[in-house]
Coordinates of N, CA and C in Angstrom, one line a residue:
X1 N 27.7 10.5 23.5 CA 29.0 11.0 23.1 C 29.7 11.8 24.3
X2 N 28.9 12.3 25.2 CA 29.4 13.1 26.2 C 29.3 12.4 27.6
X3 N 29.1 11.1 27.6 CA 29.1 10.2 28.7 C 28.0 10.5 29.7
X4 N 26.9 11.1 29.2 CA 25.7 11.3 30.0 C 24.8 10.1 29.8
X5 N 24.4 9.4 30.8 CA 23.5 8.2 30.7 C 22.1 8.7 30.5
X6 N 21.5 8.2 29.4 CA 20.1 8.5 29.0 C 19.4 7.2 28.7
X7 N 18.1 7.2 28.9 CA 17.3 6.0 28.5 C 16.5 6.3 27.3
X8 N 16.3 5.2 26.5 CA 15.5 5.4 25.3 C 14.0 5.0 25.7
X9 N 13.1 5.8 25.4 CA 11.7 5.6 25.8 C 11.0 4.8 24.7
X10 N 10.5 3.7 25.0 CA 9.8 2.8 24.0 C 8.4 2.6 24.6
X11 N 7.4 2.7 23.8 CA 6.0 2.3 24.1 C 5.5 1.3 23.1
X12 N 4.8 0.3 23.6 CA 4.4 -0.8 22.7 C 3.1 -1.3 23.2
X13 N 2.3 -1.9 22.3 CA 1.1 -2.6 22.6 C 0.8 -3.7 21.6
X14 N 0.1 -4.7 22.0 CA -0.4 -5.8 21.1 C -1.9 -6.0 21.3
X15 N -2.6 -6.2 20.2 CA -4.0 -6.5 20.3 C -4.3 -7.6 19.3
X16 N -5.0 -8.6 19.8 CA -5.3 -9.8 19.0 C -6.8 -10.2 19.1
X17 N -7.3 -10.9 18.1 CA -8.7 -11.3 18.1 C -8.8 -12.6 17.3
X18 N -9.5 -13.6 17.8 CA -9.8 -14.8 17.1 C -11.3 -15.1 17.3
X19 N -11.9 -15.4 16.1 CA -13.4 -15.6 16.1 C -13.7 -16.8 15.3
X20 N -14.5 -17.8 15.8 CA -14.9 -18.9 15.1 C -16.3 -18.5 14.5
X21 N -16.4 -18.5 13.2 CA -17.6 -18.1 12.5 C -18.7 -19.1 12.7
X22 N -19.9 -18.6 12.7 CA -21.1 -19.5 12.9 C -21.5 -20.2 11.6
X23 N -20.5 -20.6 10.9 CA -20.8 -21.4 9.6 C -19.9 -22.7 9.7
X24 N -20.4 -23.7 9.0 CA -19.6 -24.9 9.0 C -19.4 -25.6 10.3
X25 N -20.4 -25.4 11.2 CA -20.3 -26.0 12.5 C -19.1 -25.5 13.3
X26 N -18.8 -24.2 13.1 CA -17.6 -23.6 13.9 C -16.3 -24.1 13.4
X27 N -16.2 -24.6 12.2 CA -14.9 -25.1 11.7 C -14.2 -24.0 10.9
X28 N -14.8 -22.8 10.7 CA -14.1 -21.7 10.0 C -13.8 -20.6 11.0
X29 N -12.6 -20.1 11.0 CA -12.2 -19.1 11.9 C -11.4 -18.0 11.3
X30 N -11.4 -16.8 11.9 CA -10.6 -15.7 11.4 C -9.8 -15.2 12.7
X31 N -8.7 -14.7 12.4 CA -7.8 -14.1 13.5 C -7.0 -13.0 13.0
X32 N -6.7 -12.1 13.9 CA -5.8 -11.0 13.5 C -5.0 -10.4 14.7
X33 N -3.9 -9.9 14.4 CA -3.0 -9.3 15.4 C -2.6 -7.9 14.9
X34 N -2.5 -6.9 15.8 CA -1.9 -5.6 15.5 C -1.0 -5.3 16.6
X35 N 0.2 -4.9 16.3 CA 1.2 -4.5 17.4 C 1.9 -3.3 16.9
X36 N 2.4 -2.5 17.8 CA 3.1 -1.3 17.5 C 4.1 -1.0 18.6
X37 N 5.3 -0.5 18.2 CA 6.2 0.1 19.2 C 6.7 1.4 18.6
X38 N 7.0 2.3 19.5 CA 7.5 3.6 19.0 C 8.3 4.3 20.1
X39 N 9.2 5.1 19.7 CA 10.1 5.8 20.7 C 9.9 7.3 20.4
X40 N 9.8 8.1 21.4 CA 9.6 9.5 21.3 C 11.0 10.3 21.5
X41 N 12.0 9.5 21.8 CA 13.3 10.2 22.0 C 14.5 9.6 21.4
X42 N 14.4 8.5 20.7 CA 15.6 7.8 20.1 C 16.2 8.7 19.1
X43 N 15.4 9.5 18.3 CA 16.0 10.4 17.3 C 16.8 11.5 17.9
X44 N 16.2 12.0 19.0 CA 16.9 13.2 19.7 C 18.2 12.7 20.3
X45 N 18.4 11.5 20.7 CA 19.6 11.0 21.3 C 20.6 10.3 20.3
X46 N 20.2 10.3 19.0 CA 21.1 9.7 18.0 C 21.7 10.9 17.2
X47 N 23.0 10.8 16.9 CA 23.7 11.8 16.1 C 23.1 11.8 14.6
X48 N 22.9 12.9 14.0 CA 22.3 13.1 12.7 C 22.8 12.1 11.7
X49 N 24.1 11.9 11.5 CA 24.6 11.0 10.5 C 24.1 9.5 10.7
X50 N 23.6 9.1 11.8 CA 23.2 7.8 12.1 C 21.7 7.6 11.9
X51 N 20.9 8.7 11.5 CA 19.5 8.6 11.5 C 19.0 7.4 10.6
X52 N 19.7 7.1 9.5 CA 19.3 6.1 8.6 C 19.4 4.7 9.2
X53 N 20.1 4.5 10.3 CA 20.3 3.2 10.9 C 19.3 2.9 12.1
X54 N 18.4 3.9 12.4 CA 17.5 3.6 13.5 C 16.1 3.8 13.1
X55 N 15.2 3.1 13.8 CA 13.8 3.3 13.5 C 13.1 3.9 14.7
X56 N 12.1 4.7 14.4 CA 11.4 5.4 15.5 C 10.0 4.7 15.8
X57 N 9.5 3.9 14.8 CA 8.2 3.3 15.0 C 8.2 2.0 14.1
X58 N 7.5 1.0 14.6 CA 7.3 -0.2 13.9 C 5.9 -0.8 14.1
X59 N 5.2 -1.2 13.0 CA 3.9 -1.7 13.1 C 3.9 -3.1 12.5
X60 N 3.1 -4.0 13.1 CA 3.0 -5.4 12.6 C 1.5 -5.7 12.5
X61 N 1.1 -6.3 11.4 CA -0.3 -6.7 11.2 C -0.3 -8.1 10.7
X62 N -1.1 -9.0 11.3 CA -1.2 -10.4 10.9 C -2.7 -10.7 10.8
X63 N -3.1 -11.2 9.6 CA -4.5 -11.5 9.3 C -4.6 -13.0 8.9
X64 N -5.5 -13.8 9.4 CA -5.6 -15.2 9.2 C -7.0 -15.6 8.9
X65 N -7.2 -16.6 8.1 CA -8.4 -17.3 8.0 C -8.1 -18.8 7.9
X66 N -8.9 -19.6 8.6 CA -8.6 -21.1 8.7 C -9.9 -21.9 8.6
X67 N -9.7 -23.1 8.2 CA -10.8 -24.1 8.0 C -10.3 -25.4 8.5
X68 N -11.1 -26.0 9.4 CA -10.8 -27.4 9.9 C -11.5 -28.3 8.9
X69 N -10.7 -29.0 8.1 CA -11.3 -29.9 7.1 C -11.8 -31.1 7.8
X70 N -11.1 -31.7 8.8 CA -11.5 -32.7 9.7 C -11.0 -32.3 11.0
X71 N -11.3 -33.1 12.1 CA -10.7 -32.7 13.4 C -9.2 -32.9 13.4
X72 N -8.6 -33.6 12.5 CA -7.2 -33.8 12.5 C -6.5 -33.0 11.4
X73 N -7.2 -32.3 10.5 CA -6.6 -31.6 9.3 C -7.1 -30.2 9.3
X74 N -6.2 -29.2 9.3 CA -6.6 -27.8 9.2 C -5.9 -27.1 8.0
X75 N -6.6 -26.2 7.4 CA -6.0 -25.4 6.3 C -6.1 -24.0 6.7
X76 N -5.0 -23.3 6.5 CA -4.9 -21.9 6.9 C -4.3 -21.0 5.9
X77 N -4.8 -19.8 5.8 CA -4.2 -18.7 4.9 C -3.9 -17.5 5.8
X78 N -2.7 -17.0 5.6 CA -2.2 -15.9 6.5 C -1.5 -14.9 5.7
X79 N -1.7 -13.6 6.1 CA -1.0 -12.5 5.5 C -0.4 -11.6 6.7
X80 N 0.9 -11.3 6.5 CA 1.6 -10.5 7.5 C 2.2 -9.3 6.8
X81 N 2.3 -8.2 7.5 CA 3.0 -7.0 7.0 C 3.7 -6.3 8.2
X82 N 4.9 -5.8 7.9 CA 5.7 -5.1 8.9 C 6.1 -3.8 8.3
X83 N 5.9 -2.7 9.0 CA 6.4 -1.4 8.5 C 7.2 -0.7 9.6
X84 N 8.4 -0.3 9.1 CA 9.3 0.4 10.0 C 9.5 1.8 9.5
X85 N 9.4 2.8 10.4 CA 9.6 4.2 10.0 C 10.9 4.6 10.6
X86 N 11.8 5.0 9.8 CA 13.2 5.4 10.2 C 13.3 6.8 10.5
X87 N 14.4 7.2 11.3 CA 14.6 8.6 11.6 C 15.1 9.3 10.4
X88 N 15.6 8.6 9.4 CA 16.1 9.3 8.2 C 14.9 9.8 7.5
X89 N 15.0 10.8 6.6 CA 14.0 11.3 5.8 C 14.3 11.3 4.4
X90 N 13.3 11.3 3.5 CA 13.6 11.3 2.1 C 12.5 12.0 1.4
X91 N 12.6 12.5 0.2 CA 13.8 12.7 -0.5 C 14.5 14.0 -0.1
X92 N 15.8 14.1 -0.1 CA 16.4 15.3 0.4 C 16.3 16.4 -0.6
X93 N 16.1 17.6 -0.1 CA 16.1 18.8 -1.0 C 17.1 19.8 -0.3
X94 N 18.2 20.1 -0.9 CA 19.3 20.9 -0.2 C 18.8 22.3 0.1
X95 N 19.1 22.7 1.2 CA 18.9 24.1 1.6 C 20.3 24.6 2.1
X96 N 20.9 25.5 1.3 CA 22.2 25.9 1.7 C 22.2 26.9 2.9
X97 N 23.1 26.7 3.8 CA 23.1 27.5 5.0 C 22.3 27.0 6.2
X98 N 21.5 25.9 5.9 CA 20.7 25.3 7.0 C 21.6 24.3 7.8
X99 N 21.3 24.2 9.0 CA 22.0 23.2 9.9 C 21.0 22.0 10.0
X100 N 21.5 20.8 9.7 CA 20.6 19.6 9.8 C 20.4 19.3 11.2
X101 N 19.3 18.8 11.6 CA 19.0 18.4 12.9 C 17.5 18.4 13.2
X102 N 17.1 18.3 14.4 CA 15.7 18.2 14.8 C 15.1 19.6 14.7
X103 N 13.8 19.6 14.3 CA 13.0 20.8 14.3 C 11.7 20.5 15.1
X104 N 11.1 21.4 15.7 CA 9.9 21.1 16.4 C 8.8 20.4 15.6
X105 N 8.2 19.4 16.2 CA 7.1 18.7 15.4 C 7.4 17.3 15.1
X106 N 8.6 16.8 15.4 CA 8.8 15.4 15.1 C 9.7 15.0 14.0
X107 N 9.3 14.2 13.1 CA 10.2 13.6 12.1 C 10.5 14.6 10.9
X108 N 11.1 15.7 11.2 CA 11.4 16.7 10.2 C 12.9 17.1 10.3
X109 N 13.5 17.4 9.2 CA 14.8 17.9 9.2 C 14.8 19.1 8.1
X110 N 15.4 20.2 8.4 CA 15.4 21.3 7.5 C 15.9 20.9 6.1
X111 N 15.1 21.3 5.1 CA 15.5 21.0 3.7 C 15.1 19.7 3.2
X112 N 14.3 18.9 3.9 CA 13.9 17.6 3.3 C 12.4 17.5 3.1
X113 N 11.6 18.4 3.5 CA 10.2 18.2 3.3 C 9.5 17.4 4.4
X114 N 10.3 16.8 5.3 CA 9.8 16.2 6.5 C 9.1 14.8 6.2
X115 N 9.4 14.2 5.1 CA 8.7 12.9 4.8 C 9.6 11.8 5.4
X116 N 9.0 11.1 6.4 CA 9.8 10.0 7.1 C 10.0 8.8 6.1
X117 N 11.3 8.3 6.1 CA 11.6 7.2 5.3 C 11.0 5.9 6.0
X118 N 10.4 5.0 5.2 CA 9.9 3.8 5.8 C 10.1 2.6 4.9
X119 N 10.0 1.5 5.4 CA 10.2 0.2 4.7 C 9.1 -0.7 5.1
X120 N 8.5 -1.4 4.1 CA 7.5 -2.4 4.4 C 7.8 -3.8 3.9
X121 N 7.5 -4.8 4.7 CA 7.8 -6.2 4.3 C 6.5 -6.9 4.4
X122 N 6.0 -7.4 3.2 CA 4.7 -8.2 3.2 C 5.1 -9.7 2.9
X123 N 4.2 -10.5 3.5 CA 4.4 -12.0 3.1 C 3.0 -12.7 3.3
X124 N 2.9 -13.7 2.6 CA 1.7 -14.6 2.7 C 2.1 -16.0 3.0
X125 N 1.2 -16.8 3.5 CA 1.5 -18.2 3.8 C 0.2 -19.0 3.7
X126 N 0.4 -20.1 3.1 CA -0.7 -21.1 3.0 C -0.2 -22.3 3.8
X127 N -1.0 -22.8 4.8 CA -0.5 -23.9 5.7 C -1.5 -25.0 5.7
X128 N -1.0 -26.2 5.8 CA -1.8 -27.4 6.0 C -1.3 -28.1 7.2
X129 N -2.1 -28.3 8.2 CA -1.6 -29.0 9.4 C -2.3 -30.3 9.7
X130 N -1.5 -31.3 10.1 CA -2.1 -32.6 10.4 C -1.8 -32.8 11.9
X131 N -2.9 -33.1 12.7 CA -2.8 -33.3 14.1 C -2.9 -34.8 14.4
X132 N -2.0 -35.4 15.1 CA -2.0 -36.8 15.4 C -1.5 -37.1 16.8

């Protein structure tokens, strides 16, 4: 708002693992991915009325199990979940005379109890693949 150029700090990482189980001649496998991004200053640089429109952290988890029925046919079951933590907080509890804004310690705003609002999206998938 005051024409000062600032950067948003984002940190992220991804970790994944795939393992072929020693059963079924190596035709059964499990895999998983975890990733996370977060910003330690996006909330400080965003005006209070816009807190509900930004997220400060996001996590993604993906878990899979698969089975090679034949060398050309594979069956897989997958589950994914994404959780976003927003700068907004809920539920609000009014405190008359308090000024809304940042307080020391992170995701807290006077009069709200400091519970970060978050949203989660889960999904599952069953796949059948034919290789030719």
